[in-house]
CSV table of C-alpha atoms and ligand atoms in Angstrom, one decimal:
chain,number,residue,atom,x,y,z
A,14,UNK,CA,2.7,14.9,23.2
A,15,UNK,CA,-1.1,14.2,22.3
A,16,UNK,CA,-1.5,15.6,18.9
A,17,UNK,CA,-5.1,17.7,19.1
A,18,UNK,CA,-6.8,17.8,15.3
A,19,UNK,CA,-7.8,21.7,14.3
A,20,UNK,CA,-10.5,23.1,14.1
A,21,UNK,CA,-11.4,21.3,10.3
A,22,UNK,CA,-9.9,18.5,12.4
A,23,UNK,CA,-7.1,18.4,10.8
A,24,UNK,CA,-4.1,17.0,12.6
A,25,UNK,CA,-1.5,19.7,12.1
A,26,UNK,CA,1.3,18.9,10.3
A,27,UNK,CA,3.6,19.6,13.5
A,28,UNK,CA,7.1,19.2,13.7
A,29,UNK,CA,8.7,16.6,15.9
A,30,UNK,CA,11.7,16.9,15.4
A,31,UNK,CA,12.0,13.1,15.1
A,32,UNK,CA,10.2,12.6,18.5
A,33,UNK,CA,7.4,10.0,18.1
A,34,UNK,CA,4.1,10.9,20.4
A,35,UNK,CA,2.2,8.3,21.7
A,36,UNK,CA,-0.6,8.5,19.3
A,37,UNK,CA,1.8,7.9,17.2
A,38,UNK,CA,3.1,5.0,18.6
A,39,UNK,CA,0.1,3.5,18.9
A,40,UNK,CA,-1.2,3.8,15.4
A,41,UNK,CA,2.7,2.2,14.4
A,42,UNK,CA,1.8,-0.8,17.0
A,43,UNK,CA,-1.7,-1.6,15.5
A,44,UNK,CA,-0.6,-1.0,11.9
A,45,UNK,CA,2.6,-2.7,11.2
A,46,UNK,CA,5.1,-2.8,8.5
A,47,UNK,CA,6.8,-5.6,6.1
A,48,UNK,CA,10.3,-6.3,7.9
A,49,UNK,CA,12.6,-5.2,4.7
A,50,UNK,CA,13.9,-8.3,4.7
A,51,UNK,CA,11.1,-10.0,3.5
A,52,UNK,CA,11.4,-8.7,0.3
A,53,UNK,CA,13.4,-12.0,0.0
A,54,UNK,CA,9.8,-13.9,-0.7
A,55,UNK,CA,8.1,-13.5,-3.9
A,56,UNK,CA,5.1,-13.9,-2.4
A,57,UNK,CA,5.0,-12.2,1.5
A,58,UNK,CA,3.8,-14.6,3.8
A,59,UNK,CA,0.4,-13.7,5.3
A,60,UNK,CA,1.8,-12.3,8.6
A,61,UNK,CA,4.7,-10.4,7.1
A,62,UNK,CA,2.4,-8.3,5.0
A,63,UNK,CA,2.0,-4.5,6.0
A,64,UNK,CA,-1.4,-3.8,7.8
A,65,UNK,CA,-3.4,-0.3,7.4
A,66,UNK,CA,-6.6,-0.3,9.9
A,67,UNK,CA,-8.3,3.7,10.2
A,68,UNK,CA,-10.8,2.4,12.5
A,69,UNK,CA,-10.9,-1.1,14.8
A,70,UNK,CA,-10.9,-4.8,12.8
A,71,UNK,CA,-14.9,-5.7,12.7
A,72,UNK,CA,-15.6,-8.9,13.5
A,73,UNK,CA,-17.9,-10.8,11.1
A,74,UNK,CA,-20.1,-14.1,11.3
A,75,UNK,CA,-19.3,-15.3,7.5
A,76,UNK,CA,-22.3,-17.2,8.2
A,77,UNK,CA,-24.9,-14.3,8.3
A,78,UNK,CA,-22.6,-11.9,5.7
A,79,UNK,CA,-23.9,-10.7,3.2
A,80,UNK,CA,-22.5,-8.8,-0.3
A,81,UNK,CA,-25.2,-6.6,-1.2
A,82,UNK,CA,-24.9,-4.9,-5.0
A,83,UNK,CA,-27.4,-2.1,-5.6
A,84,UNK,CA,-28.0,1.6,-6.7
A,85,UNK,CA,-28.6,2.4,-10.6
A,86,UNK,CA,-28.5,-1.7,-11.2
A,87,UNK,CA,-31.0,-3.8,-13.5
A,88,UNK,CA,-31.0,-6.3,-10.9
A,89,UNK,CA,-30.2,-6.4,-7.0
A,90,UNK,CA,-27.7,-8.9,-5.6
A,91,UNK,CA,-27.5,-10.2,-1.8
A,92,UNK,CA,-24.6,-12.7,-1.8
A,93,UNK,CA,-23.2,-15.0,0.7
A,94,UNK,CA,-19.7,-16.1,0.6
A,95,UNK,CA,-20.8,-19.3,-0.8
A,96,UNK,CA,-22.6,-17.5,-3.4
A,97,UNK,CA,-19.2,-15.9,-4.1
A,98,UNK,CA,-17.1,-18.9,-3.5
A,99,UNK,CA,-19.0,-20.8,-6.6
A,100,UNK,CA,-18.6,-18.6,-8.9
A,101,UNK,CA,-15.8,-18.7,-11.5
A,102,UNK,CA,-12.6,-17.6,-9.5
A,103,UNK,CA,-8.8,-15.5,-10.6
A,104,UNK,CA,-5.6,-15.2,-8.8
A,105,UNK,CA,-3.1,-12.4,-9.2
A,106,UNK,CA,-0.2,-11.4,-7.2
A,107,UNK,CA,-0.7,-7.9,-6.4
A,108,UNK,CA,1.8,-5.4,-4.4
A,109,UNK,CA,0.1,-3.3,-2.4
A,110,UNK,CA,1.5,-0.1,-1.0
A,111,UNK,CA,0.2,2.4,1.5
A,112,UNK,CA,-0.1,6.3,0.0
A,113,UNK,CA,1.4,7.5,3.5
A,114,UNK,CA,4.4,5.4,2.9
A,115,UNK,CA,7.6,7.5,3.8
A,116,UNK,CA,5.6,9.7,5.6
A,117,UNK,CA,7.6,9.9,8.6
A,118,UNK,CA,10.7,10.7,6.5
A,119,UNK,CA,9.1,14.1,5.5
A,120,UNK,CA,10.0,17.1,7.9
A,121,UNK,CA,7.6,18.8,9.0
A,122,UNK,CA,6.3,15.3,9.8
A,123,UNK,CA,2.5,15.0,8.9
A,124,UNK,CA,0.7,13.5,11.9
A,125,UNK,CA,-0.6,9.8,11.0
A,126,UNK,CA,0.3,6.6,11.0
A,127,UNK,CA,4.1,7.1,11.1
A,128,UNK,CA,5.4,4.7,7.9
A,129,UNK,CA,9.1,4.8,7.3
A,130,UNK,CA,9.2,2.4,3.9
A,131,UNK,CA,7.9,-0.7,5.1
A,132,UNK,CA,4.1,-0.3,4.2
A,133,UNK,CA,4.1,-2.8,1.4
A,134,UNK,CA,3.6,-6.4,0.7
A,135,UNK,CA,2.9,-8.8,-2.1
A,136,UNK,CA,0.3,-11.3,-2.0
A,137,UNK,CA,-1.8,-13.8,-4.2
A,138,UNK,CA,-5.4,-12.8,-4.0
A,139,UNK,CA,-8.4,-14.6,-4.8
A,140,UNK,CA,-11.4,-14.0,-5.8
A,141,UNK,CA,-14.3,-12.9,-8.3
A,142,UNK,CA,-13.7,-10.2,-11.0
A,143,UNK,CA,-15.8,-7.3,-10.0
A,144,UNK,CA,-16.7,-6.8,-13.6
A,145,UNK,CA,-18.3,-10.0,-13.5
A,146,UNK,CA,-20.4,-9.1,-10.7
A,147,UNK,CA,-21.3,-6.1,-12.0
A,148,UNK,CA,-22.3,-7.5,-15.6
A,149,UNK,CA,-24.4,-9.9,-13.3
A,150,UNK,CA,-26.3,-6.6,-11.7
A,151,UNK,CA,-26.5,-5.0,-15.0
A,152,UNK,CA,-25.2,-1.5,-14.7
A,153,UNK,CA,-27.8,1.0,-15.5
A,154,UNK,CA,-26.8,4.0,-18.3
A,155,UNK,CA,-26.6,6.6,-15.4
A,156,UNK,CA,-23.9,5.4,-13.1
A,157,UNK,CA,-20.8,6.7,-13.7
A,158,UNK,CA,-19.2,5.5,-9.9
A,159,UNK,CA,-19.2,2.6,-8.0
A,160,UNK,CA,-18.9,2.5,-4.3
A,161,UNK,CA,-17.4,0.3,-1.8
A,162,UNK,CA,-18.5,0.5,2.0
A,163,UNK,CA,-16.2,-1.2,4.4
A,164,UNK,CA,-17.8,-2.8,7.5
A,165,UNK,CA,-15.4,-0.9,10.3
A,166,UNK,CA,-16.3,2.6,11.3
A,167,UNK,CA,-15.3,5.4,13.3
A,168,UNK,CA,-14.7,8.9,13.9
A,169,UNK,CA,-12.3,10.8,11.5
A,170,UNK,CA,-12.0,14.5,11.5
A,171,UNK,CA,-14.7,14.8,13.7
A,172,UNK,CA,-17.4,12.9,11.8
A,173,UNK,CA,-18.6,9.2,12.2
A,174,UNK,CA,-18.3,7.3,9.0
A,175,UNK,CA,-17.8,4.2,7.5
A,176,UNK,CA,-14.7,3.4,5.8
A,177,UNK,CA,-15.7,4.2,2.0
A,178,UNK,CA,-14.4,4.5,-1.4
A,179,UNK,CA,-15.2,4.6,-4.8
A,180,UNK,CA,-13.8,4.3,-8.6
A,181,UNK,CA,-15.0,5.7,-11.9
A,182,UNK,CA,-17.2,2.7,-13.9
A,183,UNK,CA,-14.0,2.4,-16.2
A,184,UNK,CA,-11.1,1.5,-13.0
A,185,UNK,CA,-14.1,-0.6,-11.7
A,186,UNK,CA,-14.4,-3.1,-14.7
A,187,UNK,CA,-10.7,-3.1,-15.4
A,188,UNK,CA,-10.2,-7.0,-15.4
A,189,UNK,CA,-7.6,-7.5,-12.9
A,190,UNK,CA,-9.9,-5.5,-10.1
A,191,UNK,CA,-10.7,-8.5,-7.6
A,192,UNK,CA,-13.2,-9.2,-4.9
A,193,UNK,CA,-11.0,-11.1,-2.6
A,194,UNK,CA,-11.9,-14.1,-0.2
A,195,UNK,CA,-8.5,-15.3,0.0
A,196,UNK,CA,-5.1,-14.4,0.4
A,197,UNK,CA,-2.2,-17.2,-0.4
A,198,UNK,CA,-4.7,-19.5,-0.9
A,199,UNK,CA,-6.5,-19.4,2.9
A,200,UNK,CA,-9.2,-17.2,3.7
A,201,UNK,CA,-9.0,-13.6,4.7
A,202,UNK,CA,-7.3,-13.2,8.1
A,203,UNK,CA,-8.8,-10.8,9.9
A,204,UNK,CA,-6.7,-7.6,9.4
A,205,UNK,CA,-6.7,-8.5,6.0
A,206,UNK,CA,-10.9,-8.0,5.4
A,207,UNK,CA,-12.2,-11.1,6.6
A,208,UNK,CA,-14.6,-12.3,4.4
A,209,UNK,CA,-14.0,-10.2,1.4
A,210,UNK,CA,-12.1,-7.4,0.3
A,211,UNK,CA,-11.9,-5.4,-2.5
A,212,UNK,CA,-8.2,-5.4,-4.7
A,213,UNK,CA,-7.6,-3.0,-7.3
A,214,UNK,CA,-4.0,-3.6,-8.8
A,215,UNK,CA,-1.3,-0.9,-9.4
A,216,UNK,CA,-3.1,1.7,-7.5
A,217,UNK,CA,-2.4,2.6,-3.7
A,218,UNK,CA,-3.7,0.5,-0.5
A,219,UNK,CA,-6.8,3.1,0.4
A,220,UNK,CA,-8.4,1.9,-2.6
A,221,UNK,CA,-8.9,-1.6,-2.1
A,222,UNK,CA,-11.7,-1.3,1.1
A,223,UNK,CA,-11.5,-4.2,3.5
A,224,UNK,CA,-15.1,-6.1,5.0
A,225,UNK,CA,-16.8,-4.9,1.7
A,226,UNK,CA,-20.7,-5.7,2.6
A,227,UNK,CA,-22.3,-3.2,0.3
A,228,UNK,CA,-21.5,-2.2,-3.5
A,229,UNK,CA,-23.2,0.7,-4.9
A,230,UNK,CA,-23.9,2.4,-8.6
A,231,UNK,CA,-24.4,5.9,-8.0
A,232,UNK,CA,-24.9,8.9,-11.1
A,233,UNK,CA,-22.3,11.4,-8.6
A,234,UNK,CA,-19.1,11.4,-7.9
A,235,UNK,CA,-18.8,10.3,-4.7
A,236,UNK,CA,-17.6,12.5,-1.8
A,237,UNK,CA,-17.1,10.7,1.3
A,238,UNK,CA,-14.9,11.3,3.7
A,239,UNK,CA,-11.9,8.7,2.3
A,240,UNK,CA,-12.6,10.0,-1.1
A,241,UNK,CA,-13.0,13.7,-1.2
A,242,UNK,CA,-11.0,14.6,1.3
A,243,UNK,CA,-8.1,12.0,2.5
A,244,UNK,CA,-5.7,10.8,0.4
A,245,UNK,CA,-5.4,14.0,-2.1
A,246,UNK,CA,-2.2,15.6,-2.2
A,247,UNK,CA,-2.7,19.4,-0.6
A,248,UNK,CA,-0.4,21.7,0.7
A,249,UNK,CA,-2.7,23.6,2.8
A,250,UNK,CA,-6.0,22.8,4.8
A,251,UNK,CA,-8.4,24.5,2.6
A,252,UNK,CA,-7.3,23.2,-0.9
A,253,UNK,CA,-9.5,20.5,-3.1
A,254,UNK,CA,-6.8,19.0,-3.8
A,255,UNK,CA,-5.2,16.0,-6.4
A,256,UNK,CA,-7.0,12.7,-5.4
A,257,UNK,CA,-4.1,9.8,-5.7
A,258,UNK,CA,-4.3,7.2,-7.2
A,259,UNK,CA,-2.0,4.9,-8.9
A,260,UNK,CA,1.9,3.9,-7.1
A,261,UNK,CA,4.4,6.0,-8.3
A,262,UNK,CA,7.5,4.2,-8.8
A,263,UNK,CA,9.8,3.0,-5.7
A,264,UNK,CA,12.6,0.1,-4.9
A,265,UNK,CA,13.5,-1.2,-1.7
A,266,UNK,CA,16.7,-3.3,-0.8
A,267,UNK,CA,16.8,-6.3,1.7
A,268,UNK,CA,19.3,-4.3,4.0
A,269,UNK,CA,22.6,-6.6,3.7
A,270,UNK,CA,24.6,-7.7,6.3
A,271,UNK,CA,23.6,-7.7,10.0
A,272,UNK,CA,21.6,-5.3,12.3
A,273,UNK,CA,22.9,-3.9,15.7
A,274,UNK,CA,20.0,-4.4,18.0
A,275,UNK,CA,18.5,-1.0,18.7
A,276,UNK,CA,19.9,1.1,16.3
A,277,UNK,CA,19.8,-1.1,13.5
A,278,UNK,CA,23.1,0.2,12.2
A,279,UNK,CA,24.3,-2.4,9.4
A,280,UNK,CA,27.3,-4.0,9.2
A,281,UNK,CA,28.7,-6.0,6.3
A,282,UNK,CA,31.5,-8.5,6.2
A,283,UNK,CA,34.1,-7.8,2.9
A,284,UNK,CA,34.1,-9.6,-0.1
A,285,UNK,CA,31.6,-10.6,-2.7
A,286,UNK,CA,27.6,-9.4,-1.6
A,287,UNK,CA,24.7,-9.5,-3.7
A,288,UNK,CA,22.7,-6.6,-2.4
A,289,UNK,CA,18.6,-8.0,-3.5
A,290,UNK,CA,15.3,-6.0,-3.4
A,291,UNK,CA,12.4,-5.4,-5.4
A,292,UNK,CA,10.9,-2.4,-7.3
A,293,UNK,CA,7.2,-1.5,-8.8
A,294,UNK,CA,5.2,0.9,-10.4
A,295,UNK,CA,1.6,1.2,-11.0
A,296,UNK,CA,2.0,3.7,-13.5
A,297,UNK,CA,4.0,0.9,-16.1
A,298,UNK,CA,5.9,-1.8,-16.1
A,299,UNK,CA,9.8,-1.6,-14.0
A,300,UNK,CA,12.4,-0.2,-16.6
A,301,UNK,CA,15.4,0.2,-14.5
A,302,UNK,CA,17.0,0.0,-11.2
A,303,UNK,CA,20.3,1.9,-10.2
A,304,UNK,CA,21.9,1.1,-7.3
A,305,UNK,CA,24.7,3.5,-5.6
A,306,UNK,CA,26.8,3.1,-2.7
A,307,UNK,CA,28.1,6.4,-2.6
A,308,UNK,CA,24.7,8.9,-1.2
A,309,UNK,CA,23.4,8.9,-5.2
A,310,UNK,CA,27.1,10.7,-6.4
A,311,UNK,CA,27.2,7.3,-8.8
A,312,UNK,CA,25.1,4.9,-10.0
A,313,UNK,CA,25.0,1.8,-11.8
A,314,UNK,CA,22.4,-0.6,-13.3
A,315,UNK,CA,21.0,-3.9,-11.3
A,316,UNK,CA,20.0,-6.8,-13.2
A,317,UNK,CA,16.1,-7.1,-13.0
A,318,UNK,CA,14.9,-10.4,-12.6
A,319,UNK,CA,12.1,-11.5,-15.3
A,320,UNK,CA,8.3,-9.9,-14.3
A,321,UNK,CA,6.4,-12.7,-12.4
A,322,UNK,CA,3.2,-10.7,-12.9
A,323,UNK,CA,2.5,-7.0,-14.2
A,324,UNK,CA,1.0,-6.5,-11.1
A,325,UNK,CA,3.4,-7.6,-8.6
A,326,UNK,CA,7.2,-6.2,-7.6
A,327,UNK,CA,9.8,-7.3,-9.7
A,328,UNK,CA,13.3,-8.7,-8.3
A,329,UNK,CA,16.8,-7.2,-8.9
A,330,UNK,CA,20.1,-8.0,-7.7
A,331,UNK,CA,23.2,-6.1,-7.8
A,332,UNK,CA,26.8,-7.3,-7.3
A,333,UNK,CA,28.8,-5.3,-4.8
A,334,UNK,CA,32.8,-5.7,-4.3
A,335,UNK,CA,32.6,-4.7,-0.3
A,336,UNK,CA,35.9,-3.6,0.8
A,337,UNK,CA,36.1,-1.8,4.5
A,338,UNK,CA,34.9,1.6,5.1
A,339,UNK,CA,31.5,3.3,5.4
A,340,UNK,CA,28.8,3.2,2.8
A,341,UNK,CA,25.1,5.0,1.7
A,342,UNK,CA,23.5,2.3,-0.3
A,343,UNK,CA,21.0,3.7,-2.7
A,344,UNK,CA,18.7,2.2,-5.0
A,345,UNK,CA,16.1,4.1,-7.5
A,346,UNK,CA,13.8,2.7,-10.2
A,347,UNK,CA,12.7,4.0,-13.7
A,348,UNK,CA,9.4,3.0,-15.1
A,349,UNK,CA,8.2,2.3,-19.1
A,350,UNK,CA,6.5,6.0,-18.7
A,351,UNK,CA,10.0,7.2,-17.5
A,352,UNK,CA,9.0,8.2,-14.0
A,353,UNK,CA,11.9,8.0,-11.7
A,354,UNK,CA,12.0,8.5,-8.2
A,355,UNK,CA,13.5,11.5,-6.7
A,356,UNK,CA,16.4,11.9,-4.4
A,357,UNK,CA,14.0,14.4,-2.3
A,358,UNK,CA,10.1,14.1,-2.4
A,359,UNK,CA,8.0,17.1,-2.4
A,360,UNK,CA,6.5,18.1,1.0
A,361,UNK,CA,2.1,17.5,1.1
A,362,UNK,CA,0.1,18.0,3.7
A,363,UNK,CA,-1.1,13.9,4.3
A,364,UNK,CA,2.3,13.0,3.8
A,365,UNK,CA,1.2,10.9,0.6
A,366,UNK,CA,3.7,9.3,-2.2
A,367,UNK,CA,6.7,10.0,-0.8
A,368,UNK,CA,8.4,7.8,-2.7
A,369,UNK,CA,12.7,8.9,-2.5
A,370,UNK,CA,15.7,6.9,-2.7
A,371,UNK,CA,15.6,4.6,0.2
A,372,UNK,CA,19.5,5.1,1.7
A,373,UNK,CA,20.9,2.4,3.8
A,374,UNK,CA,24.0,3.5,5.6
A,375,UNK,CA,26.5,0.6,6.2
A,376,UNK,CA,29.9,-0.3,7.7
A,377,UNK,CA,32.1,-2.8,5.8
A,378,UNK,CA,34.0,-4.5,8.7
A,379,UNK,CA,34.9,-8.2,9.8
A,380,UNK,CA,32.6,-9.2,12.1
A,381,UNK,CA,33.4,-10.6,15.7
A,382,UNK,CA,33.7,-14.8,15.7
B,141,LIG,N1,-12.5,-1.0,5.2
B,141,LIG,C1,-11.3,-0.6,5.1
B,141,LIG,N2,-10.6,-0.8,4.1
B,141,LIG,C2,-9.3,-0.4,4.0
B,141,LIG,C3,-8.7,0.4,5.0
B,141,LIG,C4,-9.5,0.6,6.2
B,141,LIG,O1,-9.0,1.2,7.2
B,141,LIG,N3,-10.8,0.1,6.2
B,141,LIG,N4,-7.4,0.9,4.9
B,141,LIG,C5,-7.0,1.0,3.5
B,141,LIG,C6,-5.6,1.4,3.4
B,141,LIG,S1,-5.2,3.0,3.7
B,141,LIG,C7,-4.6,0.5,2.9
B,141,LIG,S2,-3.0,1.0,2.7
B,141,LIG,C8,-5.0,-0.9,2.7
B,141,LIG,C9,-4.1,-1.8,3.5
B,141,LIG,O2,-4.4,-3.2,3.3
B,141,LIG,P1,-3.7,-4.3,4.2
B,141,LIG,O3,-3.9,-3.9,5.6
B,141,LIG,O4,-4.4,-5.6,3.8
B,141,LIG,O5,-2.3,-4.3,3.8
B,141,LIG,O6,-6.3,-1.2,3.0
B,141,LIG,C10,-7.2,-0.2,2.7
B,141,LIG,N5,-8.6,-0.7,2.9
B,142,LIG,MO1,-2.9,3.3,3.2
C-alpha cells in the first residue's frame, strides 16, 4: 500500500492493522535499529548503533569542508576539520534516542519510519564544545537562536529543504553540547555525519543535525521545516503544537534466553537468570527500575548499576527464579523528577515519545540438546 501525504502533506495517520507497506519497509531497511541485545555493551559499537537518515547520506570531501559560523556574530568563522581537530577536545558518552521510537507500537499507526524500541544507542563522542566556538565568534546581544544546517536535503511535505534545526542561546552553550568528529574514538562513519555532527545530550536524536557545514545566530525563533513543524506533539493536522525536546524516561531489557527464527518468540531454560538492560532519562538522573514478569500485575525493584556518565544509560540487573510456564517480562523506570513511564502512551499524530513498558513475552521450557 503506497501511503500518499495529504493535501498539507501530511502522511495520514492510517491504520494498518499491523501490515507494514513498502514505504515502510524501506525507510525500516535504510534506518536500522540497535539489536536489543546490545544493550549488553556500555558503549554500542559503531555499527550496532541505531541510524535515522530523512533524506540520502551526502557524501563529503573532508578535504574542501568547511564549518562556517555566522549571523549576529562579532566575528565570522570558516573552519576546516583541522581547524576543529586542534582545538581543545571533550568526550562524553551520550545515549541517543529517536522521538519516533515506539512509533509502530501506537494504533492507529502514524506513517514514518516504523521504530518498534530499538532506536537507541550509546556512544563516546568527540569533539569541540560548541560554547567554545561560539565564545570564539562572539555572540552578538540580539541572537537569541542558533541554527544548525545539515548538508543532506530533500523533499518533505512537499517542500525542498535542508535538514535544519535550532536551540535557544541557553541549550546551545550548555557545556556538554558537542561538535562531534568522532565517535568511539574513529572518525565519523558516514551514517553517522561524516565529518562533523552536532550532539546535544539528554535531549532526542532530531536535535543533534548530522553533516553540520553552516552555524547561524539569528534574533527569531527559527521556523524551519524540522523545527516548526516535525517533531511537536499534535493530535490533529492543523495544531502548532508542543515542540519535544528532552527523552522522557524508558528501559529496555536484553531479551533473555533464545529467539525462534522468524517469530522471535523467546524461550528460557529454568533455573537461576539475570534478566540485564539499561534505562535513561534526559529529564534527570535514573531513580528506579521495576521489573515484572507478570504483564505489570507485580513489580519489584532491579539493582541499578553505578551511573557511568549523566549522560549515558545506566545498567540494571534483576534476578529471576525461572520455573516452567509462560511469562510477560516488564520493566519500567522512575527518574529524580519522578517521571515514570506509562503502561499505555498517549496517541500523537508523529507518533513521538512513546515511551511504555516494553513487554517481552517468554516460555520457561528445557531446551532441545
Ligand atoms: N542532517 C541530519 N541530521 C540528523 C538527521 C537527519 O536526517 N539529517 N536525523 C536526526 C534524527 S531524527 C535522529 S534520531 C538522529 C539519529 O542519529 P544517528 O543516525 O547517528 O543515530 O540524527 C538526527 N540528525
Ligand atoms: Mo529521530
Amino acid at each position: 500500500m503506497a501511503v500518499e501525504p495529504d493535501a498539507r502533506g501530511e502522511l495520514p495517520g492510517v491504520d494498518t492493522s499491523g501490515a507494514i507497506s513498502t514505504a515502510e519497509l524501506q525507510l525500516a531497511a535504510r534506518n536500522h535499529g540497535m539489536p536489543l541485545e546490545a544493550l549488553a555493551y556500555d558503549i554500542t559499537p559503531a555499527g550496532l548503533h541505531y541510524l535515522l537518515i530523512h533524506f540520502d547520506i551526502p557524501v563529503v570531501d573532508a578535504a574542501s569542508w568547511r564549518l562556517d559560523v555566522g549571523g549576529l556574530v562579532g566575528r565570522e568563522l570558516s573552519l576546516s576539520l583541522d581547524d576543529l581537530r586542534s582545538r581543545p577536545s571533550t568526550t562524553h558518552a551520550v545515549t541517543l534516542e529517536c522521538a519516533g521510537n515506539g512509533r509502530a507500537r501506537l494504533s492507529p499507526r502514524p506513517i514514518s519510519q516504523p521504530w518498534l524500541l530499538e532506536a537507541v544507542g550509546t556512544a563516546e563522542w568527540t569533539g569541540v564544545p560548541l560554547r567554545a566556538l561560539l565564545e570564539e565568534a562572539g555572540v552578538d546581544d540580539g541572537a537569541v537562536e542558533v541554527v544548525f544546517r545539515g548538508l543532506d536535503h530533500g523533499v518533505e511535505a512537499g517542500s525542498h529543504q535542508y535538514y535544519e534545526r535550532s536551540l535557544v542561546l541557553a541549550e546551545a552553550q550548555r557545556d556538554e553540547v558537542l561538535l562531534a568528529y568522532e565517535m568511539n574514538g574513529r572518525p565519523l562513519l558516514p551514517q553517522h555525519g561524516f565529518p562533523l555532527r552536532l550532539v546535544v545530550p539528554g535531549w532526542y536524536g532530531m536535535t543533534s543535525v548530522k553533516w553540520l557545514d553552516r552555524i547561524s545566530l539569528v534574533d527569531e525563533p527559527f521556523e524551519g521545516y524540522q523545527q516548526s513543524h516535525s517533531y511537536r506533539l499534535r493530535q490533529a493536522p492543523g495544531e502548532v503544537g508542543e515542540p519535544l525536546s528532552r527523552m522522557q524516561p524508558r528501559s529496555l531489557m536484553v531479551p533473555p534466553g533464545v529467539p525462534e527464527f522468524a517469530t522471535r518468540k523467546r524461550q528460557v531454560e529454568p533455573g537461576p537468570v539475570t534478566v540485564r538492560g539499561r534505562a535513561w532519562s534526559g529529564l534527570a538522573e535514573v531513580a528506579r527500575v521495576e521489573v515484572s514478569a507478570d504483564g505489570g500485575a507485580t513489580w519489584s525493584d532491579a539493582e541499578l548499576l553505578p551511573e557511568a556518565s549523566r549522560w549515558a544509560w545506566r545498567a540494571w540487573e534483576w534476578a529471576w527464579e525461572a520455573r516452567p510456564g509462560t511469562y510477560e517480562l516488564c520493566c519500567r523506570a522512575t527518574d529524580g523528577a519522578g517521571n515514570v513511564q506509562p503502561l499505555e502512551a498517549p496517541w500523537n499524530l508523529g507518533g513521538y515519545i512513546n515511551n511504555e513498558v516494553q513487554r517481552v513475552p517468554v516460555t520457561v521450557s528445557q531446551l532441545d540438546v
